[in-house]
């Protein structure tokens, strides 16, 4: 339905730009496969099959990368449609195959029949609202720069974002695992949320420092010397990555306690910081100004999510952040063979 509506009611600006309509429609008609993979991934996580979900994410990413490289070497990337298909379809096919091959025969239908449809619909609607605002928070910068900056500055920002987001890709499964773990009634919610927040925060800070140090070598090596100015943009954007990682854990905690709508409030604070920041910084500082604005917006979002979580659930705020000896023991326990979260 979404693909059909997007095709029938595409914005007039799509038709006004030569060659964009075919790309738009290609992306729109991958939505059914994208959503199916998302459903199958959620099902795997629901059964505790974290290995399947993680394997699918990594394998799909590697296959997409190989497909793009092959198209580049063959000279096919001159066609934007081919580029879109190469970067989307192989990963989707791999995801479908892996999940369907590992499918578990169960009483899913009976479980859904017994569930409260009203509660499911309410939760889905509230989660959807937070997803829409979150998408605006992620895409606002690129949309604004496309209309109010040069192609060079936009290119620098996109390259920098791709590099700075590496830690996010590595931690992409954390949110799903956090939701499932914290949804268990027997779990000490505050203690487990604090542990995950501190561990993810530590991993994010460590990986971000590594990217800051590697960026002066990595960016020119991978993208060429012309993209040297993107190094500073990468180094600023990693701050946004840290905020994004922390927000993901806090949002997962809120979702696990049936409060996904609280995410919208935190994200709106981030948008409120981002929009004026873009207007003031992009015309003067270009990609670097946009990166600083995104970093501030993500930190504001994370702080708002932290305050909302602590207050709405009556947690002492510092208890979520201060490390303790139990953190080390918990990490060692989970890392032992045969142990799970």
Coordinates of C-alpha atoms in Angstrom, one line a residue:
X1 CA 0.0 0.0 0.0
X2 CA 2.8 2.4 0.9
X3 CA 4.6 1.7 -2.4
X4 CA 1.4 2.2 -4.4
X5 CA 0.5 5.5 -2.6
X6 CA 4.0 6.8 -3.0
X7 CA 3.9 6.1 -6.7
X8 CA 0.4 7.5 -7.3
X9 CA 0.9 10.6 -5.2
X10 CA 4.5 11.4 -5.7
X11 CA 5.5 15.1 -5.1
X12 CA 5.5 17.3 -8.2
X13 CA 9.2 18.1 -7.6
X14 CA 10.0 14.5 -8.5
X15 CA 8.7 14.9 -12.0
X16 CA 10.4 18.3 -12.3
X17 CA 13.8 16.7 -11.9
X18 CA 15.1 14.7 -14.8
X19 CA 15.9 11.1 -14.0
X20 CA 14.7 11.2 -10.4
X21 CA 11.3 9.7 -11.0
X22 CA 12.7 6.3 -11.9
X23 CA 15.0 6.3 -8.9
X24 CA 12.1 7.3 -6.6
X25 CA 9.9 4.5 -7.9
X26 CA 12.7 2.0 -7.5
X27 CA 13.1 2.9 -3.9
X28 CA 9.4 3.0 -3.3
X29 CA 8.9 -0.5 -4.6
X30 CA 11.6 -2.0 -2.4
X31 CA 9.4 -1.1 0.6
X32 CA 7.5 -4.4 0.7
X33 CA 10.7 -6.3 0.9
X34 CA 12.3 -3.9 3.4
X35 CA 9.3 -4.3 5.7
X36 CA 9.2 -8.0 5.3
X37 CA 12.9 -8.3 6.3
X38 CA 12.1 -6.0 9.3
X39 CA 9.2 -8.3 10.4
X40 CA 11.4 -11.4 10.1
X41 CA 14.2 -9.8 12.0
X42 CA 11.9 -8.8 14.8
X43 CA 10.5 -12.3 14.9
X44 CA 14.0 -13.8 15.2
X45 CA 14.8 -11.3 18.0
X46 CA 11.5 -12.2 19.7
X47 CA 12.6 -15.8 19.9
X48 CA 16.0 -14.8 21.2
X49 CA 17.8 -15.7 17.9
X50 CA 20.2 -12.8 18.2
X51 CA 22.8 -14.7 16.1
X52 CA 20.5 -14.9 13.1
X53 CA 19.6 -11.1 13.3
X54 CA 23.2 -10.1 13.7
X55 CA 24.4 -12.4 10.9
X56 CA 21.7 -11.0 8.6
X57 CA 22.7 -7.4 9.2
X58 CA 26.4 -8.1 8.6
X59 CA 25.9 -10.4 5.7
X60 CA 23.5 -8.1 3.9
X61 CA 25.8 -5.2 4.4
X62 CA 28.8 -7.1 3.0
X63 CA 26.8 -8.3 0.0
X64 CA 25.5 -4.8 -0.8
X65 CA 29.1 -3.5 -0.6
X66 CA 30.3 -6.2 -3.0
X67 CA 27.5 -5.5 -5.4
X68 CA 28.3 -1.8 -5.5
X69 CA 32.0 -2.5 -6.0
X70 CA 31.2 -4.9 -8.9
X71 CA 28.9 -2.3 -10.5
X72 CA 31.6 0.3 -10.1
X73 CA 34.3 -1.8 -11.7
X74 CA 32.0 -2.7 -14.5
X75 CA 31.1 1.0 -15.1
X76 CA 27.5 0.4 -14.4
X77 CA 27.2 3.1 -11.7
X78 CA 26.8 5.8 -14.3
X79 CA 23.1 4.8 -14.2
X80 CA 21.6 6.0 -10.9
X81 CA 18.9 3.4 -11.1
X82 CA 21.5 0.6 -11.2
X83 CA 23.3 2.3 -8.3
X84 CA 20.1 2.3 -6.3
X85 CA 19.3 -1.4 -7.1
X86 CA 22.8 -2.5 -6.4
X87 CA 22.8 -0.9 -3.0
X88 CA 19.4 -2.2 -1.9
X89 CA 18.3 -5.4 -3.6
X90 CA 21.2 -7.7 -2.8
X91 CA 21.0 -7.0 0.9
X92 CA 17.2 -7.5 0.9
X93 CA 17.5 -10.8 -0.9
X94 CA 20.1 -12.1 1.5
X95 CA 18.0 -11.0 4.5
X96 CA 14.9 -12.8 3.2
X97 CA 16.9 -16.0 2.5
X98 CA 18.6 -16.0 5.9
X99 CA 15.5 -15.4 7.9
X100 CA 13.2 -17.7 5.9
X101 CA 15.8 -20.5 6.1
X102 CA 16.0 -20.1 9.9
X103 CA 12.3 -19.8 10.3
X104 CA 10.8 -21.5 13.4
X105 CA 7.5 -23.4 13.1
X106 CA 5.4 -22.2 16.0
X107 CA 2.0 -21.1 17.2
X108 CA 2.5 -17.5 16.1
X109 CA -1.1 -17.4 14.8
X110 CA -2.6 -18.6 18.1
X111 CA -0.5 -16.1 20.0
X112 CA -1.7 -13.2 17.9
X113 CA -5.3 -14.4 18.1
X114 CA -5.0 -14.3 21.9
X115 CA -3.3 -10.9 22.0
X116 CA -5.2 -7.6 22.6
X117 CA -5.5 -6.1 19.1
X118 CA -6.3 -2.7 20.5
X119 CA -3.1 -2.6 22.6
X120 CA -1.1 -3.8 19.6
X121 CA -2.6 -1.1 17.4
X122 CA -2.0 1.6 20.0
X123 CA 1.6 0.6 20.6
X124 CA 2.2 0.5 16.8
X125 CA 0.7 4.0 16.3
X126 CA 2.7 5.5 19.1
X127 CA 5.9 3.8 17.8
X128 CA 5.2 5.0 14.2
X129 CA 4.9 8.6 15.4
X130 CA 8.3 8.4 17.0
X131 CA 9.7 6.9 13.9
X132 CA 8.4 9.8 11.7
X133 CA 9.9 12.4 14.0
X134 CA 13.1 10.4 14.2
X135 CA 13.3 10.3 10.4
X136 CA 12.9 14.1 10.3
X137 CA 15.7 14.5 12.8
X138 CA 18.0 12.3 10.7
X139 CA 17.2 13.7 7.2
X140 CA 16.6 17.4 8.0
X141 CA 20.2 18.3 7.6
X142 CA 20.6 16.7 4.1
X143 CA 17.3 18.2 2.9
X144 CA 18.2 21.6 4.1
X145 CA 21.7 21.5 2.7
X146 CA 20.4 20.3 -0.7
X147 CA 18.3 23.5 -0.9
X148 CA 20.6 26.0 0.8
X149 CA 24.2 24.9 0.2
X150 CA 26.5 23.8 -2.6
X151 CA 26.8 20.3 -4.0
X152 CA 30.4 20.2 -2.7
X153 CA 29.5 20.9 0.9
X154 CA 26.6 18.4 0.7
X155 CA 29.0 15.8 -0.7
X156 CA 31.5 16.4 2.1
X157 CA 28.7 16.1 4.7
X158 CA 27.4 12.8 3.2
X159 CA 30.8 11.3 3.1
X160 CA 31.6 12.3 6.7
X161 CA 28.2 11.0 7.9
X162 CA 29.0 7.6 6.3
X163 CA 32.3 7.3 8.1
X164 CA 31.0 8.7 11.4
X165 CA 28.1 6.3 11.5
X166 CA 30.3 3.2 11.6
X167 CA 29.8 2.8 15.4
X168 CA 26.1 3.0 14.9
X169 CA 26.2 0.2 12.4
X170 CA 28.2 -1.9 14.8
X171 CA 25.7 -1.3 17.6
X172 CA 22.6 -1.5 15.4
X173 CA 21.2 -4.7 17.1
X174 CA 21.5 -3.3 20.6
X175 CA 18.2 -1.5 20.6
X176 CA 16.3 -4.7 19.6
X177 CA 18.0 -6.7 22.3
X178 CA 17.4 -4.1 24.9
X179 CA 13.7 -4.0 24.2
X180 CA 13.3 -7.7 24.5
X181 CA 15.5 -8.0 27.6
X182 CA 13.9 -5.1 29.5
X183 CA 10.4 -6.3 28.6
X184 CA 10.8 -9.4 30.9
X185 CA 8.9 -8.8 34.1
X186 CA 11.5 -10.5 36.2
X187 CA 14.3 -8.1 35.2
X188 CA 15.5 -5.4 37.5
X189 CA 14.7 -2.7 35.0
X190 CA 16.7 0.2 36.4
X191 CA 19.8 -1.9 37.0
X192 CA 19.7 -3.5 33.6
X193 CA 19.0 -0.3 31.8
X194 CA 21.8 1.5 33.6
X195 CA 24.2 -1.3 32.7
X196 CA 23.3 -1.3 29.0
X197 CA 23.5 2.5 28.9
X198 CA 27.0 2.5 30.4
X199 CA 28.3 -0.3 28.3
X200 CA 26.9 1.1 25.0
X201 CA 28.1 4.6 26.0
X202 CA 31.6 3.3 26.7
X203 CA 31.7 1.3 23.4
X204 CA 30.5 4.3 21.5
X205 CA 33.0 6.7 23.0
X206 CA 35.8 4.2 22.4
X207 CA 34.9 3.6 18.8
X208 CA 34.4 7.3 18.2
X209 CA 37.9 8.1 19.5
X210 CA 39.3 5.5 17.1
X211 CA 37.5 7.1 14.2
X212 CA 38.7 10.6 15.1
X213 CA 42.3 9.3 15.1
X214 CA 41.8 7.2 11.9
X215 CA 39.9 9.8 9.9
X216 CA 42.9 11.8 8.6
X217 CA 44.2 8.6 7.0
X218 CA 41.0 6.7 6.3
X219 CA 39.0 9.4 4.5
X220 CA 41.6 10.3 1.8
X221 CA 42.5 6.7 1.4
X222 CA 39.0 5.5 0.7
X223 CA 37.4 8.5 -0.9
X224 CA 40.4 10.3 -2.4
X225 CA 42.4 13.5 -1.6
X226 CA 39.6 15.7 -2.9
X227 CA 37.6 14.8 0.2
X228 CA 40.3 15.8 2.7
X229 CA 38.1 18.6 4.1
X230 CA 35.6 15.9 5.2
X231 CA 38.1 14.8 7.9
X232 CA 37.1 17.7 10.2
X233 CA 33.5 17.1 9.5
X234 CA 33.9 13.4 10.5
X235 CA 35.6 14.4 13.7
X236 CA 32.7 16.6 14.7
X237 CA 30.0 14.2 13.7
X238 CA 31.3 11.4 15.9
X239 CA 30.0 13.4 18.8
X240 CA 26.5 13.0 17.3
X241 CA 27.2 9.3 17.1
X242 CA 27.7 9.1 20.8
X243 CA 24.4 11.0 21.5
X244 CA 22.6 8.7 19.0
X245 CA 23.9 5.6 20.7
X246 CA 22.8 6.7 24.2
X247 CA 19.4 7.8 22.8
X248 CA 18.9 4.4 21.2
X249 CA 19.3 2.6 24.5
X250 CA 17.0 5.1 26.4
X251 CA 14.4 4.9 23.7
X252 CA 14.5 1.1 23.9
X253 CA 13.9 1.3 27.6
X254 CA 10.9 3.5 27.1
X255 CA 9.5 1.2 24.4
X256 CA 10.0 -1.8 26.6
X257 CA 7.8 -0.1 29.3
X258 CA 5.1 0.7 26.8
X259 CA 6.0 4.4 26.5
X260 CA 7.3 4.8 22.9
X261 CA 5.4 8.1 22.6
X262 CA 7.9 9.6 25.1
X263 CA 10.6 9.3 22.4
X264 CA 8.7 12.0 20.4
X265 CA 9.2 14.5 23.1
X266 CA 12.9 14.0 23.3
X267 CA 13.2 14.1 19.5
X268 CA 11.3 17.3 19.3
X269 CA 13.8 18.9 21.6
X270 CA 16.5 17.8 19.2
X271 CA 14.6 19.2 16.2
X272 CA 14.1 22.5 18.1
X273 CA 17.9 22.7 18.4
X274 CA 18.7 21.5 14.9
X275 CA 16.5 23.8 12.7
X276 CA 17.7 27.2 13.9
X277 CA 21.2 25.7 14.1
X278 CA 21.1 24.8 10.4
X279 CA 19.8 28.2 9.4
X280 CA 22.6 30.0 11.3
X281 CA 25.5 27.7 10.6
X282 CA 25.2 26.2 7.1
X283 CA 25.4 29.5 5.0
X284 CA 28.7 30.4 6.7
X285 CA 30.4 27.2 7.7
X286 CA 28.9 24.7 5.2
X287 CA 29.3 21.0 6.1
X288 CA 31.3 21.7 9.2
X289 CA 28.5 23.9 10.5
X290 CA 25.9 21.3 9.7
X291 CA 28.0 18.7 11.5
X292 CA 28.2 20.8 14.6
X293 CA 24.5 21.4 14.5
X294 CA 23.7 17.7 14.2
X295 CA 26.1 16.9 17.1
X296 CA 24.3 19.5 19.4
X297 CA 20.9 18.2 18.3
X298 CA 21.8 14.6 19.1
X299 CA 23.2 15.5 22.5
X300 CA 20.1 17.5 23.3
X301 CA 17.9 14.5 22.2
X302 CA 20.0 12.2 24.4
X303 CA 19.8 14.5 27.4
X304 CA 16.0 14.9 27.0
X305 CA 15.6 11.2 26.7
X306 CA 17.7 10.7 29.9
X307 CA 15.6 13.2 31.9
X308 CA 12.3 11.8 30.6
X309 CA 13.4 8.2 31.4
X310 CA 14.6 9.0 34.9
X311 CA 11.6 11.1 35.9
X312 CA 8.9 9.1 34.3
X313 CA 10.1 5.9 35.9
X314 CA 11.3 7.5 39.2
X315 CA 14.9 6.4 38.8
X316 CA 17.8 8.3 40.5
X317 CA 19.5 9.9 37.5
X318 CA 23.0 9.3 38.6
X319 CA 22.3 5.6 39.2
X320 CA 22.0 5.1 35.5
X321 CA 25.4 6.7 34.7
X322 CA 27.8 5.8 37.6
X323 CA 29.7 2.6 36.8
X324 CA 30.1 0.0 39.5
X325 CA 31.8 -3.3 40.0
X326 CA 28.7 -5.2 39.0
X327 CA 29.1 -3.8 35.5
X328 CA 32.4 -5.6 35.0
X329 CA 31.0 -8.9 36.4
X330 CA 27.9 -8.6 34.2
X331 CA 29.9 -8.1 31.1
X332 CA 32.2 -11.0 31.9
X333 CA 29.2 -13.2 32.6
X334 CA 27.5 -12.4 29.3
X335 CA 30.7 -13.0 27.4
X336 CA 31.2 -16.5 28.8
X337 CA 30.4 -19.2 26.2
X338 CA 26.7 -20.3 26.4
X339 CA 25.5 -17.2 28.3
X340 CA 22.9 -14.8 27.0
X341 CA 21.5 -11.5 28.1

